[in-house]
Amino acid sequence: AAPAGAVAFGVKHSEGVSVDVLLRGRQPEPVAAAGARWPLDEGTVLRFSMSRASSEVNDNKVTVSFYADGGKPINQAGVFLTGVGISLDVDADRDGVVEKNSPNKASWAWGPEGHGAVLLVSCDKEFP
């Protein structure tokens, strides 16, 4: 996806994003918020992730800058990111209240005074 004439790229990202550059045959290199430049080689991969949910839509960004020989900037490409938090919360103590940090979430006991989630799985074949 690099523009014609590009021989190198650089990456900048917002604080809530982690970016690694994976160069063929080498260990992943973490990218600082205003990272260095890397050669455009076939098989180079940018891997980015977020470790927490966003406070609003599109609140994080990764920008890739492309450079020609001699370091002249050619173009930029960017992507806006929204981190979505997903959690499986349950009524672990079976009192009718779903709690995010229930101490009984990691264990299970049978009976009226028991605790732990009851999980019902549908294993039938919905579609042939």
CSV table of C-alpha atoms in Angstrom, one decimal:
chain,number,residue,atom,x,y,z
A,1,ALA,CA,0.0,0.0,0.0
A,2,ALA,CA,3.0,2.3,-0.1
A,3,PRO,CA,3.1,5.1,-2.7
A,4,ALA,CA,5.4,4.8,-5.7
A,5,GLY,CA,8.9,5.9,-4.9
A,6,ALA,CA,8.7,5.1,-1.2
A,7,VAL,CA,11.8,3.3,0.2
A,8,ALA,CA,11.2,3.8,4.0
A,9,PHE,CA,8.4,4.4,6.5
A,10,GLY,CA,8.0,5.8,10.0
A,11,VAL,CA,5.2,5.4,12.5
A,12,LYS,CA,3.6,7.7,15.0
A,13,HIS,CA,0.8,6.7,17.4
A,14,SER,CA,-1.3,8.0,20.2
A,15,GLU,CA,-0.5,7.0,23.8
A,16,GLY,CA,-3.2,4.4,24.1
A,17,VAL,CA,-1.8,2.3,21.2
A,18,SER,CA,1.1,-0.2,21.2
A,19,VAL,CA,2.8,-0.7,17.8
A,20,ASP,CA,5.4,-3.3,16.8
A,21,VAL,CA,7.3,-3.5,13.5
A,22,LEU,CA,7.9,-7.1,12.4
A,23,LEU,CA,10.7,-7.3,10.0
A,24,ARG,CA,11.3,-10.7,8.2
A,25,GLY,CA,13.7,-12.8,10.2
A,26,ARG,CA,14.0,-10.5,13.2
A,27,GLN,CA,12.3,-10.0,16.6
A,28,PRO,CA,9.4,-7.5,16.8
A,29,GLU,CA,10.6,-4.0,17.5
A,30,PRO,CA,8.3,-1.8,19.7
A,31,VAL,CA,7.7,1.6,18.3
A,32,ALA,CA,8.0,4.7,20.5
A,33,ALA,CA,5.3,7.4,20.2
A,34,ALA,CA,7.4,9.1,17.6
A,35,GLY,CA,9.3,6.1,16.2
A,36,ALA,CA,12.3,5.7,13.9
A,37,ARG,CA,12.3,4.9,10.2
A,38,TRP,CA,12.4,1.4,8.7
A,39,PRO,CA,13.1,0.2,5.2
A,40,LEU,CA,10.1,-0.8,3.1
A,41,ASP,CA,10.8,-4.5,2.7
A,42,GLU,CA,8.4,-7.2,1.5
A,43,GLY,CA,7.0,-9.1,4.4
A,44,THR,CA,7.3,-6.2,6.9
A,45,VAL,CA,4.2,-6.0,9.1
A,46,LEU,CA,2.9,-3.4,11.5
A,47,ARG,CA,1.1,-4.9,14.5
A,48,PHE,CA,-0.9,-2.5,16.7
A,49,SER,CA,-3.1,-3.1,19.7
A,50,MET,CA,-4.8,-1.3,22.5
A,51,SER,CA,-4.7,-2.5,26.1
A,52,ARG,CA,-7.7,-0.6,27.4
A,53,ALA,CA,-11.1,0.5,26.2
A,54,SER,CA,-11.5,3.9,24.6
A,55,SER,CA,-13.2,6.8,26.3
A,56,GLU,CA,-14.8,7.9,23.0
A,57,VAL,CA,-15.0,6.7,19.4
A,58,ASN,CA,-11.9,7.2,17.3
A,59,ASP,CA,-9.8,8.5,20.2
A,60,ASN,CA,-6.6,6.8,19.1
A,61,LYS,CA,-4.6,7.0,15.9
A,62,VAL,CA,-1.7,5.4,14.1
A,63,THR,CA,0.0,7.4,11.3
A,64,VAL,CA,2.4,5.9,8.8
A,65,SER,CA,4.7,8.3,6.9
A,66,PHE,CA,6.4,7.2,3.7
A,67,TYR,CA,9.8,8.5,2.5
A,68,ALA,CA,11.7,8.6,-0.7
A,69,ASP,CA,15.5,8.3,-1.1
A,70,GLY,CA,17.2,11.0,0.8
A,71,GLY,CA,14.5,11.1,3.5
A,72,LYS,CA,12.0,13.3,1.5
A,73,PRO,CA,8.5,12.8,2.8
A,74,ILE,CA,6.1,11.5,0.1
A,75,ASN,CA,2.8,10.8,1.8
A,76,GLN,CA,1.0,9.6,5.0
A,77,ALA,CA,-1.7,7.1,5.8
A,78,GLY,CA,-3.6,6.9,9.0
A,79,VAL,CA,-6.1,4.8,10.9
A,80,PHE,CA,-8.3,5.9,13.8
A,81,LEU,CA,-8.9,3.2,16.5
A,82,THR,CA,-11.6,2.7,19.0
A,83,GLY,CA,-10.9,0.1,21.8
A,84,VAL,CA,-13.9,-1.9,22.9
A,85,GLY,CA,-13.9,-3.5,26.3
A,86,ILE,CA,-15.5,-7.0,26.5
A,87,SER,CA,-16.0,-8.8,29.7
A,88,LEU,CA,-18.0,-11.9,30.7
A,89,ASP,CA,-19.6,-10.9,33.9
A,90,VAL,CA,-22.0,-13.2,35.8
A,91,ASP,CA,-24.2,-13.5,38.8
A,92,ALA,CA,-21.5,-15.6,40.5
A,93,ASP,CA,-23.0,-15.7,44.0
A,94,ARG,CA,-26.5,-16.2,42.5
A,95,ASP,CA,-28.2,-13.3,44.3
A,96,GLY,CA,-29.7,-11.7,41.2
A,97,VAL,CA,-26.9,-9.1,40.8
A,98,VAL,CA,-24.2,-9.2,38.1
A,99,GLU,CA,-20.9,-8.0,39.7
A,100,LYS,CA,-17.8,-7.2,37.7
A,101,ASN,CA,-15.4,-8.3,40.5
A,102,SER,CA,-17.2,-11.0,42.4
A,103,PRO,CA,-14.8,-13.1,44.5
A,104,ASN,CA,-16.8,-16.2,43.5
A,105,LYS,CA,-16.2,-15.7,39.8
A,106,ALA,CA,-13.3,-18.2,39.7
A,107,SER,CA,-14.8,-21.1,41.5
A,108,TRP,CA,-18.0,-23.1,41.6
A,109,ALA,CA,-20.0,-24.9,44.3
A,110,TRP,CA,-23.2,-27.0,43.9
A,111,GLY,CA,-26.4,-26.4,45.9
A,112,PRO,CA,-28.7,-23.7,47.3
A,113,GLU,CA,-25.7,-22.0,49.1
A,114,GLY,CA,-23.4,-22.6,46.2
A,115,HIS,CA,-21.7,-20.0,44.0
A,116,GLY,CA,-20.3,-19.7,40.5
A,117,ALA,CA,-21.8,-19.2,37.1
A,118,VAL,CA,-24.3,-21.7,35.6
A,119,LEU,CA,-23.5,-21.9,31.9
A,120,LEU,CA,-25.9,-23.5,29.4
A,121,VAL,CA,-24.5,-24.3,26.1
A,122,SER,CA,-26.5,-24.9,23.0
A,123,CYS,CA,-24.7,-27.7,21.1
A,124,ASP,CA,-27.5,-28.5,18.6
A,125,LYS,CA,-27.0,-27.9,14.9
A,126,GLU,CA,-28.8,-24.7,13.9
A,127,PHE,CA,-27.9,-25.0,10.2
A,128,PRO,CA,-27.1,-28.2,8.2
